[in-house]
XYZ file of C-alpha atoms in Angstrom:
314
model
C 0.518 21.536 -6.026
C -0.515 24.125 -3.501
C -2.666 23.472 -0.488
C -5.339 25.635 -2.144
C -5.533 23.464 -5.326
C -4.982 20.096 -3.662
C -8.196 18.015 -3.315
C -9.167 17.920 0.319
C -8.456 14.579 1.975
C -8.592 14.465 5.742
C -10.361 12.707 8.603
C -13.868 13.596 7.354
C -13.247 12.085 3.902
C -11.581 9.007 5.366
C -14.457 8.475 7.850
C -16.849 8.628 4.870
C -14.721 6.123 3.054
C -14.825 3.794 6.085
C -18.620 3.898 6.049
C -18.573 2.781 2.405
C -15.971 0.014 2.598
C -16.597 -1.517 6.032
C -19.260 -3.959 4.777
C -16.836 -5.244 2.110
C -13.449 -5.513 3.886
C -12.009 -7.161 6.994
C -11.156 -5.449 10.239
C -7.605 -6.730 10.498
C -6.093 -7.582 13.887
C -3.142 -6.213 15.859
C -0.285 -8.264 17.246
C 2.236 -7.176 19.871
C 5.871 -8.255 19.333
C 8.453 -8.153 22.132
C 12.198 -8.513 21.842
C 14.751 -6.302 20.094
C 12.205 -5.119 17.469
C 9.440 -4.381 19.979
C 6.375 -2.997 18.253
C 2.705 -3.375 17.495
C 1.947 -4.992 14.117
C -1.162 -4.151 12.087
C -1.826 -7.361 10.160
C -3.246 -5.888 6.973
C -1.784 -8.788 4.971
C -4.849 -10.668 6.300
C -7.095 -8.321 4.306
C -9.251 -9.676 1.420
C -6.959 -10.272 -1.591
C -4.007 -10.228 0.799
C -3.321 -6.489 0.969
C -4.728 -3.138 2.105
C -5.486 -2.381 -1.539
C -9.052 -3.642 -1.305
C -9.932 -0.583 0.803
C -9.066 1.893 -1.924
C -10.604 -0.254 -4.650
C -13.962 -0.530 -2.936
C -14.033 3.143 -2.001
C -13.248 4.166 -5.603
C -15.947 1.953 -7.109
C -18.540 2.948 -4.521
C -17.777 6.648 -5.115
C -18.327 6.704 -8.907
C -20.753 5.825 -11.627
C -19.234 2.815 -13.401
C -19.966 2.629 -17.177
C -20.961 -0.542 -19.028
C -17.352 -0.867 -20.216
C -16.372 -1.398 -16.604
C -13.118 -0.419 -14.964
C -9.453 -0.619 -15.834
C -6.401 -0.549 -13.638
C -2.638 -0.812 -13.996
C -0.878 -2.776 -11.300
C 2.151 -4.708 -10.211
C -0.414 -7.285 -9.018
C -1.865 -6.295 -5.659
C -3.889 -3.269 -6.827
C -5.113 -5.244 -9.801
C -6.257 -8.160 -7.623
C -8.119 -5.720 -5.347
C -9.803 -3.884 -8.209
C -10.781 -7.162 -9.882
C -12.160 -8.484 -6.566
C -14.104 -5.290 -5.779
C -15.444 -5.056 -9.341
C -16.565 -8.650 -9.293
C -18.341 -8.269 -5.951
C -20.108 -5.105 -7.205
C -21.042 -6.549 -10.635
C -18.591 -4.758 -12.942
C -16.113 -5.867 -15.572
C -12.418 -5.227 -14.871
C -9.467 -5.128 -17.259
C -6.170 -5.313 -15.342
C -2.855 -4.357 -16.958
C 0.206 -5.875 -15.352
C 3.949 -5.657 -16.122
C 5.941 -8.795 -16.906
C 7.566 -8.610 -13.442
C 4.195 -9.319 -11.796
C 4.397 -12.640 -9.911
C 2.407 -15.642 -11.094
C 0.661 -15.811 -7.720
C -0.631 -12.270 -8.096
C -1.791 -12.845 -11.640
C -3.619 -15.973 -10.376
C -5.393 -13.759 -7.783
C -6.607 -11.380 -10.511
C -7.917 -14.228 -12.607
C -9.576 -15.857 -9.599
C -11.587 -12.628 -9.201
C -12.551 -12.845 -12.912
C -10.305 -9.980 -13.926
C -9.250 -9.724 -17.581
C -5.411 -9.864 -17.259
C -3.440 -7.993 -19.918
C 0.350 -7.761 -20.076
C 1.397 -4.115 -20.481
C 5.225 -3.956 -20.748
C 8.097 -4.762 -18.401
C 7.448 -2.163 -15.666
C 4.538 -0.526 -13.918
C 4.889 2.735 -15.925
C 4.441 0.816 -19.199
C 1.447 -1.051 -17.814
C -0.076 2.295 -16.826
C 0.405 3.691 -20.370
C -1.278 0.601 -21.827
C -4.135 0.916 -19.347
C -4.631 4.633 -20.259
C -4.745 3.796 -23.982
C -7.358 1.067 -23.316
C -9.391 3.400 -21.222
C -9.458 6.041 -23.979
C -10.540 3.461 -26.577
C -13.098 1.531 -24.540
C -14.722 4.108 -22.318
C -13.765 2.105 -19.198
C -13.156 4.190 -16.102
C -9.657 4.030 -14.553
C -8.847 3.424 -10.923
C -5.378 4.687 -10.100
C -3.283 2.604 -7.784
C -2.225 5.552 -5.593
C -2.596 9.091 -6.945
C -6.346 9.590 -6.693
C -8.471 11.051 -3.856
C -10.818 8.032 -3.540
C -7.902 5.610 -3.463
C -6.033 7.649 -0.857
C -9.118 8.033 1.354
C -9.809 4.325 1.118
C -6.308 3.412 2.147
C -6.565 5.917 4.997
C -9.211 3.708 6.632
C -6.310 1.497 7.762
C -5.211 4.273 10.095
C -8.749 5.034 11.298
C -9.225 1.402 12.243
C -5.764 1.065 13.782
C -6.168 4.130 16.011
C -9.571 2.886 17.221
C -8.220 -0.548 18.140
C -4.804 0.387 19.556
C -3.962 1.377 23.117
C -1.846 4.202 21.798
C 0.837 4.867 19.177
C 3.620 7.417 18.916
C 4.915 6.368 15.535
C 3.877 4.144 12.610
C 6.209 2.689 10.024
C 4.605 2.263 6.568
C 6.039 0.726 3.399
C 5.864 2.996 0.371
C 5.368 2.219 -3.322
C 3.551 5.000 -5.122
C 2.445 6.686 -1.930
C -1.313 5.978 -1.714
C -1.155 4.098 1.570
C 1.169 6.429 3.441
C -0.605 9.580 2.232
C -3.985 8.149 3.279
C -2.695 7.128 6.689
C -0.908 10.431 7.202
C -4.057 12.327 6.218
C -5.916 10.525 8.964
C -3.280 10.773 11.714
C -2.308 14.383 10.807
C -0.033 15.463 13.671
C -1.324 13.037 16.316
C 0.964 10.182 15.328
C 4.368 10.366 13.653
C 4.239 8.701 10.253
C 7.469 7.329 8.809
C 7.765 5.863 5.309
C 10.003 2.938 4.456
C 11.246 2.264 0.937
C 13.674 -0.223 -0.591
C 16.959 1.395 -1.655
C 16.228 0.265 -5.196
C 12.687 1.616 -5.324
C 12.417 4.959 -3.572
C 10.106 7.302 -5.508
C 8.801 9.172 -2.452
C 12.251 9.688 -0.907
C 13.533 11.071 -4.205
C 10.505 13.341 -4.624
C 10.901 14.774 -1.133
C 14.600 15.457 -1.846
C 13.762 17.143 -5.167
C 10.683 18.950 -3.992
C 8.572 17.450 -6.772
C 7.879 14.005 -8.242
C 10.829 12.558 -10.233
C 11.424 9.318 -12.056
C 13.561 6.713 -10.246
C 15.188 3.510 -11.414
C 13.579 0.370 -10.106
C 15.689 -2.549 -8.905
C 14.379 -4.342 -5.773
C 12.998 -7.675 -4.666
C 9.874 -5.739 -3.638
C 9.429 -4.100 -7.027
C 6.314 -6.073 -7.942
C 4.471 -4.260 -5.111
C 6.613 -1.207 -4.332
C 7.819 -0.534 -7.875
C 6.249 2.812 -8.776
C 8.663 4.786 -10.940
C 7.230 8.111 -9.803
C 5.126 9.150 -6.814
C 1.936 11.170 -7.363
C 1.452 14.899 -7.008
C -1.267 14.460 -4.421
C 0.660 11.811 -2.510
C 3.682 14.102 -2.306
C 1.590 17.096 -1.218
C 0.191 15.133 1.732
C 3.580 13.631 2.560
C 5.225 17.062 2.670
C 2.674 18.148 5.235
C 2.300 15.082 7.473
C 5.041 12.459 6.835
C 7.895 12.913 9.303
C 10.572 11.005 7.437
C 11.264 8.360 4.779
C 14.005 5.805 5.465
C 15.577 3.374 3.005
C 16.364 -0.298 3.557
C 18.484 -2.678 1.403
C 16.950 -5.820 -0.082
C 18.838 -8.046 2.334
C 17.186 -6.316 5.284
C 13.798 -7.017 3.673
C 14.659 -10.686 3.216
C 15.866 -10.860 6.823
C 12.636 -9.208 7.966
C 10.545 -11.722 6.055
C 12.358 -14.551 7.812
C 12.142 -12.822 11.201
C 8.384 -12.373 10.910
C 8.039 -16.072 10.280
C 10.504 -17.106 12.998
C 9.031 -14.821 15.717
C 5.333 -14.648 14.830
C 4.684 -17.264 12.118
C 3.641 -14.577 9.680
C 4.064 -15.354 5.976
C 4.428 -12.139 3.997
C 5.710 -10.891 0.695
C 8.822 -8.658 0.511
C 6.666 -5.514 0.468
C 4.804 -6.761 3.541
C 8.124 -7.048 5.405
C 9.608 -3.747 4.284
C 8.337 -1.534 7.101
C 9.416 -4.108 9.721
C 12.817 -4.242 8.046
C 13.445 -0.627 9.039
C 12.908 -1.419 12.719
C 14.685 -4.814 12.714
C 17.742 -3.527 10.830
C 18.106 -0.264 12.778
C 17.321 1.974 9.814
C 14.706 3.366 12.159
C 15.699 3.550 15.836
C 12.914 3.986 18.354
C 13.502 6.291 21.317
C 13.187 4.773 24.804
C 9.518 4.261 25.585
C 8.399 5.126 22.061
C 5.295 3.169 21.088
C 5.935 2.007 17.481
C 3.476 0.480 15.141
C 4.474 -1.395 11.975
C 2.099 -2.004 9.100
C 2.424 -5.496 7.580
C 0.867 -4.663 4.234
C 0.907 -7.696 1.977
C 0.897 -11.506 1.854
C 0.983 -12.243 -1.866
C 4.224 -13.971 -2.691
C 5.377 -16.997 -4.639
C 5.243 -19.892 -2.124
C 8.277 -21.599 -3.673
C 10.442 -18.506 -3.226
C 9.202 -18.004 0.335
C 9.837 -21.653 1.127
C 13.439 -21.368 -0.040
C 13.950 -18.232 2.073
C 12.564 -19.761 5.213
C 14.580 -22.974 4.729
């Protein structure tokens, strides 16, 4: 996709999204960590529904005319919970298609927001195909998890808010699934702040796309797959990443588990594997900060099975 044909998403569109979503979402706090992994954390896992996804969901719904059939979304869990929550708050029906790998805790979140949960295959790509078929039959409007201008602009409000509240950042580390969050944040920061993506080794759609020069399918095998398990990044996400994302680094699952435990031990933060993935890059040395570099790390999600988290922390 050329710059000429790419839908425009930049600071103006993200500022407009912030005006829409601010009455409906939380302004999440910052936390400074000292020690070997010195950084500033943006605690977006404290957002409504437990992830940044509510920002894109509200911006999408507030930017469109929603039909009587309501909305539909395919999700590993977090996007679906956010769409169901936003739809419920705004008075719309929501059908959410999830893969079998979606955690019970995330499915419970969708149902708590009165979303109609439907199982759509074993992986996100299959859930997306089922969602698209339902949309065609029912007339419901679809909200894409990452490859849509309104979603990207909504997620970009994280960066707008962070820059306004921070004393200054040189670099931000951002976990990547399909690419909606990192492309939205990069579109806001442009060249003012270095944006670095972090993906699990077993789920690296953006890294593979940047290597190939275009979106490609990847195999998914990671403990963070229920949140970072997109098989293929989007065209729009990749176009923005090519322009504004400085690098994408990969971390093994063990580094993510270690980062989960470290966030609890050092800051008493309970997060899901995806929420610890960006911190894993800094804590494991996959990303090495230069002397004096002011690094920010996005903690993006809190929705995990309590029994699994308890076993890890024990």
